[in-house]
Coordinates of C-alpha atoms and ligand atoms in Angstrom, one line a residue:
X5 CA 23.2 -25.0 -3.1
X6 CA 22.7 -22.9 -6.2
X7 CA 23.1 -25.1 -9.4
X8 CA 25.4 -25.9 -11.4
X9 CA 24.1 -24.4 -14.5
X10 CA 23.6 -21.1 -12.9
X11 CA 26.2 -18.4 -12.5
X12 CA 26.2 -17.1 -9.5
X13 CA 27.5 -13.6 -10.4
X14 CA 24.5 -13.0 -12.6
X15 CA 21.6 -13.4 -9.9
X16 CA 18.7 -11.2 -9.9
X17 CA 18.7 -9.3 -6.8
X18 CA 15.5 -8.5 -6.5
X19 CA 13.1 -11.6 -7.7
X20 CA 8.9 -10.3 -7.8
X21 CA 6.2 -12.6 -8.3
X22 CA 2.7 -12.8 -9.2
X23 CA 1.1 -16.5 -7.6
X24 CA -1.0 -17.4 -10.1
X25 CA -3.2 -20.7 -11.2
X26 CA -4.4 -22.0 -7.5
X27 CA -7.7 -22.2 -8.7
X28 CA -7.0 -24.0 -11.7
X29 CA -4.6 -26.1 -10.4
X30 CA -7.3 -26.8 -7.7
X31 CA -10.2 -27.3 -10.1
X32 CA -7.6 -29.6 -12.4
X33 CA -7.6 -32.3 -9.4
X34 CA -11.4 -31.9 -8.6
X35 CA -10.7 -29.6 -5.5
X36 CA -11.9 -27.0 -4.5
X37 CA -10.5 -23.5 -5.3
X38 CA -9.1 -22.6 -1.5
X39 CA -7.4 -25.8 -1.7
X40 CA -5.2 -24.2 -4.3
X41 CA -4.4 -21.4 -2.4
X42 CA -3.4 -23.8 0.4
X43 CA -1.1 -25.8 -1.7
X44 CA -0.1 -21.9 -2.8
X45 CA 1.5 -21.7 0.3
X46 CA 4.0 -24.1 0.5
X47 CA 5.2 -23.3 -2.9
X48 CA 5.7 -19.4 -1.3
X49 CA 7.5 -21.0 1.6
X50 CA 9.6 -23.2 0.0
X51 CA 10.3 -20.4 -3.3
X52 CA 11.7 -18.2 -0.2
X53 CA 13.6 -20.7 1.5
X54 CA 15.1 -21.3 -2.3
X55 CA 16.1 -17.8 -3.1
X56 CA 17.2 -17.2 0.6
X57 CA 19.7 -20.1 -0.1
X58 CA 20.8 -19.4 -4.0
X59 CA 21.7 -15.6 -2.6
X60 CA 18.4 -13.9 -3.9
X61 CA 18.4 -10.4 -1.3
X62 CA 14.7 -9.7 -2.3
X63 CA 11.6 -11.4 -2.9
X64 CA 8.3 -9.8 -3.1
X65 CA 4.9 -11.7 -3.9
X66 CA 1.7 -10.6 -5.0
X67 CA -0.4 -12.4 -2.0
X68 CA -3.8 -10.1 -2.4
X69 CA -4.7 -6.9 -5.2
X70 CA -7.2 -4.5 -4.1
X71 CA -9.3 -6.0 -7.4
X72 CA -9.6 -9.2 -5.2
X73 CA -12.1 -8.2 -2.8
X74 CA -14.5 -9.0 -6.1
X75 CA -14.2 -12.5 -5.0
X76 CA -16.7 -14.9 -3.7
X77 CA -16.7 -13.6 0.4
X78 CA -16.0 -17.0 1.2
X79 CA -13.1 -17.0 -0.8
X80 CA -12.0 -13.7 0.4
X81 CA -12.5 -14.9 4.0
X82 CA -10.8 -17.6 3.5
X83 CA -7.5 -16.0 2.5
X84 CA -7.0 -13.5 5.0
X85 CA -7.6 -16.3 7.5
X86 CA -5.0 -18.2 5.8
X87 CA -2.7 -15.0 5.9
X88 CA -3.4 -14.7 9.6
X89 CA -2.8 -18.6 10.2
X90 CA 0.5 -18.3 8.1
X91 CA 1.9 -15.9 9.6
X92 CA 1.4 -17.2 13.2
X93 CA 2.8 -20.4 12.2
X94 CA 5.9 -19.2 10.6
X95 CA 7.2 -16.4 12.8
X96 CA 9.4 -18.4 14.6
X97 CA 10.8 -20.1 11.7
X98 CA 11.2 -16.2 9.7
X99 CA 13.1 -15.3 12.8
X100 CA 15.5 -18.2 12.7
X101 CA 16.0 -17.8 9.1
X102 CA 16.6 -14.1 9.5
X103 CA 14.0 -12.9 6.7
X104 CA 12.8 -9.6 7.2
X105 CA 9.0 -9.5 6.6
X106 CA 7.1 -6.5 5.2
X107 CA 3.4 -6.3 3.8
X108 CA 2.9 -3.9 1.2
X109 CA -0.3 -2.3 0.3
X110 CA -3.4 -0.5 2.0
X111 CA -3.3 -2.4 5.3
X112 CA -5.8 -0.8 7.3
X113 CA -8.4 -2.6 5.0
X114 CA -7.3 -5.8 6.3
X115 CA -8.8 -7.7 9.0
X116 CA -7.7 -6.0 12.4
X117 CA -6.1 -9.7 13.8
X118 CA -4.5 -9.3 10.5
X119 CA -3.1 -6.4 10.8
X120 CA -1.7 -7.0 14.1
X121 CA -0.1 -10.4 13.4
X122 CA 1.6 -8.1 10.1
X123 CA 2.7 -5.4 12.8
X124 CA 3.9 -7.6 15.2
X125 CA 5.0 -10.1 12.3
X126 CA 6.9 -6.9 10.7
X127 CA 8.2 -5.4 14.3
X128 CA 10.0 -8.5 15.0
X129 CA 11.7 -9.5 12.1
X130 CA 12.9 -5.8 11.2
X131 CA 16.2 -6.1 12.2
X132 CA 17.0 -9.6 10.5
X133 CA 20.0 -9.3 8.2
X134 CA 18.6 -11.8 5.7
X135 CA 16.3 -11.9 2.9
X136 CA 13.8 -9.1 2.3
X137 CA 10.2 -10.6 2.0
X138 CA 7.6 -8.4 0.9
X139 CA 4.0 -9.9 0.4
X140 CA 1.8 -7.3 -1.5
X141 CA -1.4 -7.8 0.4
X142 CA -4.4 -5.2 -0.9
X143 CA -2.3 -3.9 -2.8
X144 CA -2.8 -1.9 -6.3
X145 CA 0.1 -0.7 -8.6
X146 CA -2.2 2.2 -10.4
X147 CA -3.4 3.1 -5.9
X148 CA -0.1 3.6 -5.1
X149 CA 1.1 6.0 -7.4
X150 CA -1.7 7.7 -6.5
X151 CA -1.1 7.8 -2.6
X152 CA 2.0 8.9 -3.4
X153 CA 1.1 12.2 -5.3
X154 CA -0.9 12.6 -3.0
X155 CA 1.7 12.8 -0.4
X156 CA 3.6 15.0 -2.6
X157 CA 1.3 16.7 -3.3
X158 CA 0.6 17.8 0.3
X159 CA 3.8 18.4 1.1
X160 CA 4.2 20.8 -1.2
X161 CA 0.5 23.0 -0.3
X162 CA 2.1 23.1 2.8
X163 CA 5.4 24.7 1.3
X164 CA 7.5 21.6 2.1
X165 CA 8.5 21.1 -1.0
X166 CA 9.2 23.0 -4.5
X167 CA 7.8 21.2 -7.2
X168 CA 10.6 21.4 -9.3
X169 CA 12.2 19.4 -7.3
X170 CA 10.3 16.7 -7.7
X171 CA 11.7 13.7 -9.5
X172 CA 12.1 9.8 -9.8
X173 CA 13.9 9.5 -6.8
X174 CA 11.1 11.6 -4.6
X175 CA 8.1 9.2 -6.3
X176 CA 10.1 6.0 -5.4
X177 CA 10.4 7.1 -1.8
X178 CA 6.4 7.5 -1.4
X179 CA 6.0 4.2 -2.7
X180 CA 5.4 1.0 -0.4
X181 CA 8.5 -0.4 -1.8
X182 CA 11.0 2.5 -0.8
X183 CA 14.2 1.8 0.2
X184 CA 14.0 -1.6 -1.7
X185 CA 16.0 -2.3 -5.9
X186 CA 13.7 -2.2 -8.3
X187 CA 12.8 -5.6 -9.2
X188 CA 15.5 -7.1 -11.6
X189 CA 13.1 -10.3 -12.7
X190 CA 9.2 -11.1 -12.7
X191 CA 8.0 -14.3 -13.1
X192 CA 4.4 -15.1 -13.5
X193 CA 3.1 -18.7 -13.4
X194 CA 0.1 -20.2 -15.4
X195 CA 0.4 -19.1 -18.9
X196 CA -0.6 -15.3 -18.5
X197 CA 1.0 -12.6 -20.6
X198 CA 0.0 -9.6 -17.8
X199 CA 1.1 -7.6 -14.8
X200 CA -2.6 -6.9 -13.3
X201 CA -1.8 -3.6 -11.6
X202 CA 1.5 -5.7 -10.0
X203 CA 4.7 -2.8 -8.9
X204 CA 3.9 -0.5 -12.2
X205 CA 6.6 2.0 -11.3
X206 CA 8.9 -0.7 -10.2
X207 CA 8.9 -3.1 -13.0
X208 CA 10.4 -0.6 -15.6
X209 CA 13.0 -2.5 -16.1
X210 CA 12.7 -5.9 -14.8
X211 CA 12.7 -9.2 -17.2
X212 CA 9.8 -11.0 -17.5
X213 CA 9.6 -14.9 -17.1
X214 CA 6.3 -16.3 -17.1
X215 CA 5.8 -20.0 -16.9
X216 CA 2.7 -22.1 -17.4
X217 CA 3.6 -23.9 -14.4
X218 CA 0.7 -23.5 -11.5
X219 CA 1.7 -21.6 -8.5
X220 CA 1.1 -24.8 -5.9
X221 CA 3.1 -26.9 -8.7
X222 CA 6.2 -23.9 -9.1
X223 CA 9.2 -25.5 -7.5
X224 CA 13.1 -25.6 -7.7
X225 CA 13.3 -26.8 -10.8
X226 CA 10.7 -24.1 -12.2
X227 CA 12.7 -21.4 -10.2
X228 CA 15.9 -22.4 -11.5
X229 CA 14.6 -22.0 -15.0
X230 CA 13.2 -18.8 -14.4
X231 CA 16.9 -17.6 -13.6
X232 CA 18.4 -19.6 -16.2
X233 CA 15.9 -17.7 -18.8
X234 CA 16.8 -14.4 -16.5
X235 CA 20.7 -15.0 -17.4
X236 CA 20.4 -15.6 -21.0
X237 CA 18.9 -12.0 -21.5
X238 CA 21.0 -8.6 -22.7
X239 CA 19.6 -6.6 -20.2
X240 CA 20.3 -3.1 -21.9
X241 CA 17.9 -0.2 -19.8
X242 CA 17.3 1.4 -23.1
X243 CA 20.8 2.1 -24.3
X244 CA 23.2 0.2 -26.6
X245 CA 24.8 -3.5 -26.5
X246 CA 28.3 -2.9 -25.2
X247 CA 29.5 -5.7 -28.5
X248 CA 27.1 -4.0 -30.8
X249 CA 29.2 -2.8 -33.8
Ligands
LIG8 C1 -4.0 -16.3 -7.7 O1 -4.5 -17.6 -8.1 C2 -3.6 -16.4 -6.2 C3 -4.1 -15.6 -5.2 C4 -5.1 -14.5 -5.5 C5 -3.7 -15.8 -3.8 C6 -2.3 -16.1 -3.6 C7 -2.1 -16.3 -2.2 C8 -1.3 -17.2 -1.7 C9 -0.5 -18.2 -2.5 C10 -1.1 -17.3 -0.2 C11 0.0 -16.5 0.3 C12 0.1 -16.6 1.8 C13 0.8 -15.7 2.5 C14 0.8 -15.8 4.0 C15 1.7 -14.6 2.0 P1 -6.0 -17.6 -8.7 O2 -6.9 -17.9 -7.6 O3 -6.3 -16.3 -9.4 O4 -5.9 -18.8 -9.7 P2 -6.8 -19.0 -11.0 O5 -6.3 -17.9 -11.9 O6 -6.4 -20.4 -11.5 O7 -8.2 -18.9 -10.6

């Protein structure tokens, strides 16, 4: 049940965020760092099944940027086991729930049991009429924009397209996100004022939240202030208050 203080006609749509603080919440309680990105988990799964339920239609989490791979290996290696374990675990329960799964980013980087638990993962849960669930996995904001002129541009060496033509709309559909709102709110836990390469053509316009609330530790109550902090802004897209005088 949504609560009471929120108005349900004033939701984002579209809710992005960027997981951060395992490690320190990890290293806060003596543990070691993976142990945060365990924890980081359960805080994904239940901030879905949250946003599923308050009427959310989109939620799309930065899981893994390609500037990760600087990581210790074992720490590397121990998330993209994690994403394979995941997502074996909770296909049955995505199915039930009706989310439809995608992974954006460079995929065919990944692990190749990773990649086909994500095709199969993605193949069966296409057709679900529920949330959209997109888990940006390598993925780079500043990469993307570049895979997409490049698509453009090859479309238009091979006289597919007349570059005049070209506008917002024909970007956004060679990004991973096509077909998917823009992102009406990003919230980023543990205290940092950044977007790290995070949806740089899709965040325009979104409202930032961030919280200094870990990731394992971000819960109902953090998500419900996030909104609450979402519906107190005059969301204007560059124009005028309606009541200004
Ligand atoms: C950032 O915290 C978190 C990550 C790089 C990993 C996030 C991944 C998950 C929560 C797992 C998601 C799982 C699936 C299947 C989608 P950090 O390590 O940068 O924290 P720190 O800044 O405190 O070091």
């Amino acid at each position: 049940m949504l609560p009471l203080e929120l108005n349900p006609d004033r939701l984002p749509q579209h809710v992005a965020v960027i997981m951060d603080g395992n490690g320190r919440w990890a290293a806060a309680r003596g543990l070691p760092r993976v142990m945060g990105h365990r924890a980081g988990v359960e805080a994904l799964k239940s901030t879905l099944r949250l946003c599923s339920d308050w009427g959310i239609s989109s939620l799309t989490a930065y899981a893994f940027s390609t500037e990760n791979w600087s990581r210790p290996g074992d720490e590397v290696n121990f998330l993209m086991t994690l994403f394979e374990r995941v997502l074996q675990a909770e296909l049955k329960a995505l199915e039930a729930e009706q989310v439809r799964i995608r992974f954006l980013g460079d995929l065919d980087q990944l692990p190749e049991k990773l990649q086909r638990l994500i095709a199969e993962a993605t193949a069966c849960t296409a057709a679900n009429c529920g949330i959209h669930f997109n888990v940006c996995t390598n993925y780079g904001g500043r990469r993307e924009l570049v895979r997409a002129a490049q698509n453009l541009a090859r479309r238009t060496a091979k006289g597919e397209l007349d570059p005049d033509t070209i506008d917002e709309n024909s970007i956004a559909a060679e990004l991973f996100t096509a077909g998917e709102n823009d992102p009406d709110l990003l919230i980023r836990t543990s205290g940092e004022h950044r977007i790290s390469n995070f949806l740089l053509w899709q965040l325009a316009y979104a409202e930032i939240h961030v919280t200094d609330v870990c990731w394992p530790d971000f819960n109902a109550e953090a998500l419900k202030t996030a909104l609450l902090d979402f519906q107190s802004r005059n969301r204007r897209f560059g124009g005028l208050d309606p009541t200004t005088p």
